[in-house]
Structures are given as structure tokens and as C-alpha cells.
mmCIF file of C-alpha atoms in Angstrom:
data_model
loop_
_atom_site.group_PDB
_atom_site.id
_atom_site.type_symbol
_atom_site.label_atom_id
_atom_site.label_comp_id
_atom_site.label_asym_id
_atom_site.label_seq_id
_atom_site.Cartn_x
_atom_site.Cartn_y
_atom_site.Cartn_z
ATOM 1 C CA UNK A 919 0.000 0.000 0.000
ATOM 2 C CA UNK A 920 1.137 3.784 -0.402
ATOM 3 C CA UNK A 921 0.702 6.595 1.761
ATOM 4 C CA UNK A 922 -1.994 7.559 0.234
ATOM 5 C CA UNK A 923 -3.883 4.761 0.182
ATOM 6 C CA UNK A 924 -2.772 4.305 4.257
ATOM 7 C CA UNK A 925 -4.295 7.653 4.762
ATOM 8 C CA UNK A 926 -7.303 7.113 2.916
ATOM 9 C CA UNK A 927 -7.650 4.068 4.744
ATOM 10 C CA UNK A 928 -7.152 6.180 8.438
ATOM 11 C CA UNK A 929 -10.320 8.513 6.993
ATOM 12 C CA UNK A 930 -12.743 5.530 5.849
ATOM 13 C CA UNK A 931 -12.184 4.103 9.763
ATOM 14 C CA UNK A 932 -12.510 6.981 11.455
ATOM 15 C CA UNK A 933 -15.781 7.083 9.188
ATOM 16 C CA UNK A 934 -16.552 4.038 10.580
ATOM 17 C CA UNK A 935 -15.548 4.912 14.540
ATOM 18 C CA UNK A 936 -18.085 8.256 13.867
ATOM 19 C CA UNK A 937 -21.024 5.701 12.479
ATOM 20 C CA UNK A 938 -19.956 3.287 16.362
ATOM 21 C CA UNK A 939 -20.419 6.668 18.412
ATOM 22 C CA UNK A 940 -23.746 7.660 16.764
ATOM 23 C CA UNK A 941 -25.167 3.713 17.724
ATOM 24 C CA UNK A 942 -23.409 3.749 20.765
ATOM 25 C CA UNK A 943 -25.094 6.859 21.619
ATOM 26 C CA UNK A 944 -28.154 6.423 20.032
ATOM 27 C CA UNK A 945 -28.186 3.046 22.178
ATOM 28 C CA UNK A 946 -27.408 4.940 25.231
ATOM 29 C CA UNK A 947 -30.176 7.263 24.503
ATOM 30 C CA UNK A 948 -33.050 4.672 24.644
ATOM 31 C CA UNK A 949 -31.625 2.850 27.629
ATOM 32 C CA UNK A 950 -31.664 6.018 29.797
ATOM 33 C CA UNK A 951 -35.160 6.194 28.169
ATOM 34 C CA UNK A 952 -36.374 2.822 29.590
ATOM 35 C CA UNK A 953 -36.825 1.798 25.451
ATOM 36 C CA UNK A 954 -34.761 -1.088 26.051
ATOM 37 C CA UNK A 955 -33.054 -2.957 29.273
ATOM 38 C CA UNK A 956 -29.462 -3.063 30.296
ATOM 39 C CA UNK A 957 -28.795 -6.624 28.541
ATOM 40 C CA UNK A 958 -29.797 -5.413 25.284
ATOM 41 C CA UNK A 959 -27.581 -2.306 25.691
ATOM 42 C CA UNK A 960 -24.999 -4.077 27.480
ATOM 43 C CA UNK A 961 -24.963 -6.682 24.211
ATOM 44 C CA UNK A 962 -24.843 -3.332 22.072
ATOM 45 C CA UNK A 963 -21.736 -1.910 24.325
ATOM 46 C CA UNK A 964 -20.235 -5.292 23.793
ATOM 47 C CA UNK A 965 -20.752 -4.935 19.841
ATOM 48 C CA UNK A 966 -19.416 -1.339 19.768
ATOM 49 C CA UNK A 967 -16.425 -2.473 21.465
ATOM 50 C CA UNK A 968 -15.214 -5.132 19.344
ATOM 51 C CA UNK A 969 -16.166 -2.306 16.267
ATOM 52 C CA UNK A 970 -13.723 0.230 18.214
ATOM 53 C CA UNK A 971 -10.935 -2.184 19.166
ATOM 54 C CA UNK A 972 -11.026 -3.413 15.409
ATOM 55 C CA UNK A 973 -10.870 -0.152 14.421
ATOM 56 C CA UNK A 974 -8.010 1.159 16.622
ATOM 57 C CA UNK A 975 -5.973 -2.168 15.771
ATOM 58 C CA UNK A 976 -6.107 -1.812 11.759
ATOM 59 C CA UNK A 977 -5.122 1.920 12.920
ATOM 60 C CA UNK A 978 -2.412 1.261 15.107
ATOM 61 C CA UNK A 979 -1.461 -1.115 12.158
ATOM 62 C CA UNK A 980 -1.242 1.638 9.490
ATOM 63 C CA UNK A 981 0.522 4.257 11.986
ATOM 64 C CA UNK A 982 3.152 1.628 12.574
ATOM 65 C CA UNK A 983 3.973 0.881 8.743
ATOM 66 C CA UNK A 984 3.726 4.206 8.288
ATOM 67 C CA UNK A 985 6.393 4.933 10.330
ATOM 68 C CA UNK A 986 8.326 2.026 8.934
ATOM 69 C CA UNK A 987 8.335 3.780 5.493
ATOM 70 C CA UNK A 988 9.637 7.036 6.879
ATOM 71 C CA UNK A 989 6.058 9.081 6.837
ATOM 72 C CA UNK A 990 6.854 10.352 10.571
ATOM 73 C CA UNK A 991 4.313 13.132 10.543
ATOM 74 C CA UNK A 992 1.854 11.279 9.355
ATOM 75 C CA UNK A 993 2.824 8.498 11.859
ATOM 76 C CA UNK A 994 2.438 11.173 14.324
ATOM 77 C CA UNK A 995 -0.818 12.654 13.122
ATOM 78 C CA UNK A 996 -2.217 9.274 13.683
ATOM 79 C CA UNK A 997 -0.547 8.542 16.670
ATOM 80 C CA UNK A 998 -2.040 11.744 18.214
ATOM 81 C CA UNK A 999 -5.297 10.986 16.607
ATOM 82 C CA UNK A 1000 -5.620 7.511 18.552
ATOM 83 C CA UNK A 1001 -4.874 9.443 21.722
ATOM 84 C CA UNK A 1002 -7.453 12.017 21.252
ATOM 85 C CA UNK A 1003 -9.481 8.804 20.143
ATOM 86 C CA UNK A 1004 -9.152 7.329 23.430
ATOM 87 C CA UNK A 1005 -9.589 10.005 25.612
ATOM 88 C CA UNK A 1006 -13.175 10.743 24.017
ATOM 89 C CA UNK A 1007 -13.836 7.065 24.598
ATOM 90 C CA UNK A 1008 -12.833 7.427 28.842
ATOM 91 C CA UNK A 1009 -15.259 10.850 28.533
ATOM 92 C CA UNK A 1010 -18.233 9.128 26.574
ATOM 93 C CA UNK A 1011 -17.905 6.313 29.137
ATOM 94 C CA UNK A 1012 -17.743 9.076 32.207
ATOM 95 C CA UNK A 1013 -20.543 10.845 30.730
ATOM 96 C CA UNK A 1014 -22.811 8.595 30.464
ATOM 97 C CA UNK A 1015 -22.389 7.103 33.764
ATOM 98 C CA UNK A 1016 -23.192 10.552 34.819
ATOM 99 C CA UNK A 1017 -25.817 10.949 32.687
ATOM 100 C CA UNK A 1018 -26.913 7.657 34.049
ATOM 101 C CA UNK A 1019 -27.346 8.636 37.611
ATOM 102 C CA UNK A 1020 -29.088 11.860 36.731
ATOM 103 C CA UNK A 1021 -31.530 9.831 35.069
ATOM 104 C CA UNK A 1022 -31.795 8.058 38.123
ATOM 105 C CA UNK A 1023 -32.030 10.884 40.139
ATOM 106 C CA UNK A 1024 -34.902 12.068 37.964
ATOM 107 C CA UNK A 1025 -36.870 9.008 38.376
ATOM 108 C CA UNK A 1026 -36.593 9.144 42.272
ATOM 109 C CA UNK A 1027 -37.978 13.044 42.538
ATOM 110 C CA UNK A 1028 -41.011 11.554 40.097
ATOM 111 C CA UNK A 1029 -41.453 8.682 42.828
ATOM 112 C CA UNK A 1030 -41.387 10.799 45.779
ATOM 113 C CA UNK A 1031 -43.846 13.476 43.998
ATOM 114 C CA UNK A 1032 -46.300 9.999 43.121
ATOM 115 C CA UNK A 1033 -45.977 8.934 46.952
ATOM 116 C CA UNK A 1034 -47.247 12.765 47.727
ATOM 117 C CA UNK A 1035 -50.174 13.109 45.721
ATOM 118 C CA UNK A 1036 -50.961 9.285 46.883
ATOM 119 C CA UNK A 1037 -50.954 10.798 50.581
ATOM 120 C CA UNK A 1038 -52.981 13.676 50.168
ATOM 121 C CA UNK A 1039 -55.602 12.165 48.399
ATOM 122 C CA UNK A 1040 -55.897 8.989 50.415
ATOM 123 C CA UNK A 1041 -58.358 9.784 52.610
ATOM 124 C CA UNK A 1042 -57.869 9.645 56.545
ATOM 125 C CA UNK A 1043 -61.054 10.895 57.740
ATOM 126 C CA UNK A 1044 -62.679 8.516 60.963
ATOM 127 C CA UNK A 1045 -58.586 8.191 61.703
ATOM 128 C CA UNK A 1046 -56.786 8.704 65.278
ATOM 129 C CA UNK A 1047 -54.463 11.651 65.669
ATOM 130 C CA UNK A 1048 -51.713 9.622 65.770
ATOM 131 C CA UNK A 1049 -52.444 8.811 62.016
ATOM 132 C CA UNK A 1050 -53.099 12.470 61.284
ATOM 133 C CA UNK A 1051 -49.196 12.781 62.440
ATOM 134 C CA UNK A 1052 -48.276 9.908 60.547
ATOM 135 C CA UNK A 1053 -49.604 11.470 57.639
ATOM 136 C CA UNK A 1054 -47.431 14.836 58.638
ATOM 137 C CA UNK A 1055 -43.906 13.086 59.006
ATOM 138 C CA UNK A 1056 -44.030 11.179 56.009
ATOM 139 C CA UNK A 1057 -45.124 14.535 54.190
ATOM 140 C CA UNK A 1058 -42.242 16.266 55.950
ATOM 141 C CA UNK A 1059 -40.389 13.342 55.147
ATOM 142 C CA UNK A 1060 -41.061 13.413 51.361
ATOM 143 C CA UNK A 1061 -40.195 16.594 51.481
ATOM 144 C CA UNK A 1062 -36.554 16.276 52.674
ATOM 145 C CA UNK A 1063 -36.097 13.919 50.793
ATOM 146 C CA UNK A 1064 -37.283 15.885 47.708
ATOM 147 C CA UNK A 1065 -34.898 18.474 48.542
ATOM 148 C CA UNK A 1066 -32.565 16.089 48.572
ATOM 149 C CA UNK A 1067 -32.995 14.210 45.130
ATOM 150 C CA UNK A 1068 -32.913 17.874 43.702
ATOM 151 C CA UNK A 1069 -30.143 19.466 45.205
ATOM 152 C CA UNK A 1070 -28.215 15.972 43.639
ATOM 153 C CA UNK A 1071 -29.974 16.303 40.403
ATOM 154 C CA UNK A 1072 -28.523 20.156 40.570
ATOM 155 C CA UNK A 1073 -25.144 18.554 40.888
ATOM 156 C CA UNK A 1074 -25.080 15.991 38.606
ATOM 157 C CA UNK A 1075 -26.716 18.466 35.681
ATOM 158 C CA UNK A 1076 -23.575 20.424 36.274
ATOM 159 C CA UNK A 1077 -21.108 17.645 36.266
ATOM 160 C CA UNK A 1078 -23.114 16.408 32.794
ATOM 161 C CA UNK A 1079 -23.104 19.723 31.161
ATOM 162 C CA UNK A 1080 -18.561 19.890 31.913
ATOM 163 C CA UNK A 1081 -18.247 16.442 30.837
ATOM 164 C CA UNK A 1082 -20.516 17.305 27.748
ATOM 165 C CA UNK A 1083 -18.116 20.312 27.440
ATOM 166 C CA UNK A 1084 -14.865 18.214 27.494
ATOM 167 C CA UNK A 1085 -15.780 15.777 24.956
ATOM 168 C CA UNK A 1086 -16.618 18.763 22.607
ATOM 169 C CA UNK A 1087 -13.356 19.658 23.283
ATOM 170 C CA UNK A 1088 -11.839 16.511 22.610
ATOM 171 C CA UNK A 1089 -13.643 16.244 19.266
ATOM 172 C CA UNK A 1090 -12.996 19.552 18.085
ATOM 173 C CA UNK A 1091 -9.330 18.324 18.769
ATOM 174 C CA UNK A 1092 -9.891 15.014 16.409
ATOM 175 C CA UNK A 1093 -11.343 17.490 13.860
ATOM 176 C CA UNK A 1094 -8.364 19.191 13.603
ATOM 177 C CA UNK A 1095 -6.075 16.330 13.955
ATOM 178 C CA UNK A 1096 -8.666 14.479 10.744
ATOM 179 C CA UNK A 1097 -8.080 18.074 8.706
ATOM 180 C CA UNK A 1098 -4.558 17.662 9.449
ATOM 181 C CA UNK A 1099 -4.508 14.023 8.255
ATOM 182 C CA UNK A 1100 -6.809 15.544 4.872
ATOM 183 C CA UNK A 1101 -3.702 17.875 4.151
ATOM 184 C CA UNK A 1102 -1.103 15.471 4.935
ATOM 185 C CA UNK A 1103 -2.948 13.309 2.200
ATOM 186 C CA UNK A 1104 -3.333 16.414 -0.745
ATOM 187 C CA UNK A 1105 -0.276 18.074 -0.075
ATOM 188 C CA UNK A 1106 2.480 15.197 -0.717
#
């Protein structure tokens, strides 16, 4: 093969890395959105990783022959594009779990507003007093606890929206690295 058809190669996977991300995502997506159960996207996380380690192997293979032919910038370019590569991949993976518990977190204020509104409208009347304060702590109690589930889903909105912000980052970074790769191809 020639450098150019190495190159071209690098492009057409990182294509196909794009098209894992988008399923991966789009996978992600549904689970958080009770479409589908954790085996099915666990199966789909297992798929998605045999796609990226595939990927990053035939990669890795170019980079290294590139090298071996004397094309040490565009050794490098690649080299630095598997790193930016793999630090999206430890984000995604952060993110998510993040994402994850805010979903979570969601879920739990919904449950705690249900077990309110089944309180007040169950009706006590022709009860003792002491169920009349039963009914008050577990109201006060729902209400800590509310305050609770929101000051965490406060938290964990913030952490999502930084590590949101740091794979954009880290993409904008492959973009550049990819356009560097394009000119490395055209210009030689």
C-alpha cells in the first residue's frame, strides 16, 4: 500500500468509529429512556467495542507501517489521533455514567412526587391523631427527601453539562487532527 492509500484508509475508519459513536449513543439514549433494558444495551456496548478495538488495531497497524516507510508526521498525526481517540472514549464512558445517575435521580424526585399526591388524596377521615401525624412526618419526610434528590440532580446536571463540554473539546481536537490528516494526504 502507499501513503496515500494508508491515509485514505485512516479517513474511511474513522468514518466508521463516527457511524460506532452515533449507535453507541443512540443506544445509550433509549436505555436512559427505559426503550430497552441493560442486557440489550450491554450486548450493544459489547458490539461497539469489538467495532472500536477493530478499528483502533487496523489503525495502530497503518501508523506503525507508516512509520516504517519514513512518513513520521503522518505516523504522528495518527498517533495523536488515537490518543485524542481514546480520551473521548474514557469521557463518553464518564458521561454517560453521569448521565446515568441523573436519570436516576430524575426518576426518584417523580417517585417521591407519586408517593405525595398518593398521601394527600388517600383519605384519613374517621382516623386517630396519631395517624393524622403519621400522615405529617411522612409529608415532611417526602419533602426532605425531595430536597434532597434535587439538590443531587442540581449537581449531577452540572457535572453532565462539563463532561458534555470536554468531549466537545476533545472532538474539536480530532477534527483538527482528521483536517490535518486531509492535508497530509493532498499536499504530498
Amino acid at each position: 500500500m502507499e501513503r496515500e492509500e494508508y491515509l485514505k484508509r485512516v479517513l474511511a475508519l474513522h468514518g466508521h468509529r463516527v457511524a460506532a459513536y452515533k449507535k453507541w449513543e443512540f443506544g445509550f439514549r433509549r436505555y436512559t429512556e427505559g426503550e430497552i433494558r441493560f442486557n440489550v444495551f450491554g450486548d450493544l456496548v459489547k458490539q461497539v467495542t469489538q467495532e472500536f478495538v477493530k478499528i483502533s488495531t487496523e489503525v495502530k497497524d497503518i501508523q506503525t507501517k507508516l512509520g516504517e516507510l519514513g512518513f513520521n508526521e503522518a505516523s504522528k498525526q495518527i498517533e495523536t489521533l488515537q490518543q485524542y481517540e481514546k480520551q473521548k472514549l474514557m469521557q463518553t464512558t464518564q458521561y454517560q455514567s453521569i448521565k446515568e445517575k441523573l436519570e436516576l435521580a430524575k426518576r426518584s424526585c417523580e417517585l417521591i412526587k407519586q408517593q405525595e399526591e398518593e398521601e394527600q388524596h388517600h383519605d384519613h377521615s374517621g382516623h386517630n391523631c396519631s395517624m393524622h401525624v403519621h400522615k405529617k412526618n411522612k409529608s415532611i419526610q417526602n419533602n426532605v427527601d425531595m430536597w434532597q434528590v434535587v439538590s443531587e440532580m442540581k449537581t449531577l446536571e452540572e457535572e453532565v453539562a462539563s463532561a458534555q463540554s470536554t468531549i466537545d473539546e476533545t472532538i474539536e481536537n480530532i477534527n483538527n487532527t482528521i483536517e490535518e490528516i486531509r492535508i497530509e494526504l493532498y499536499n504530498n
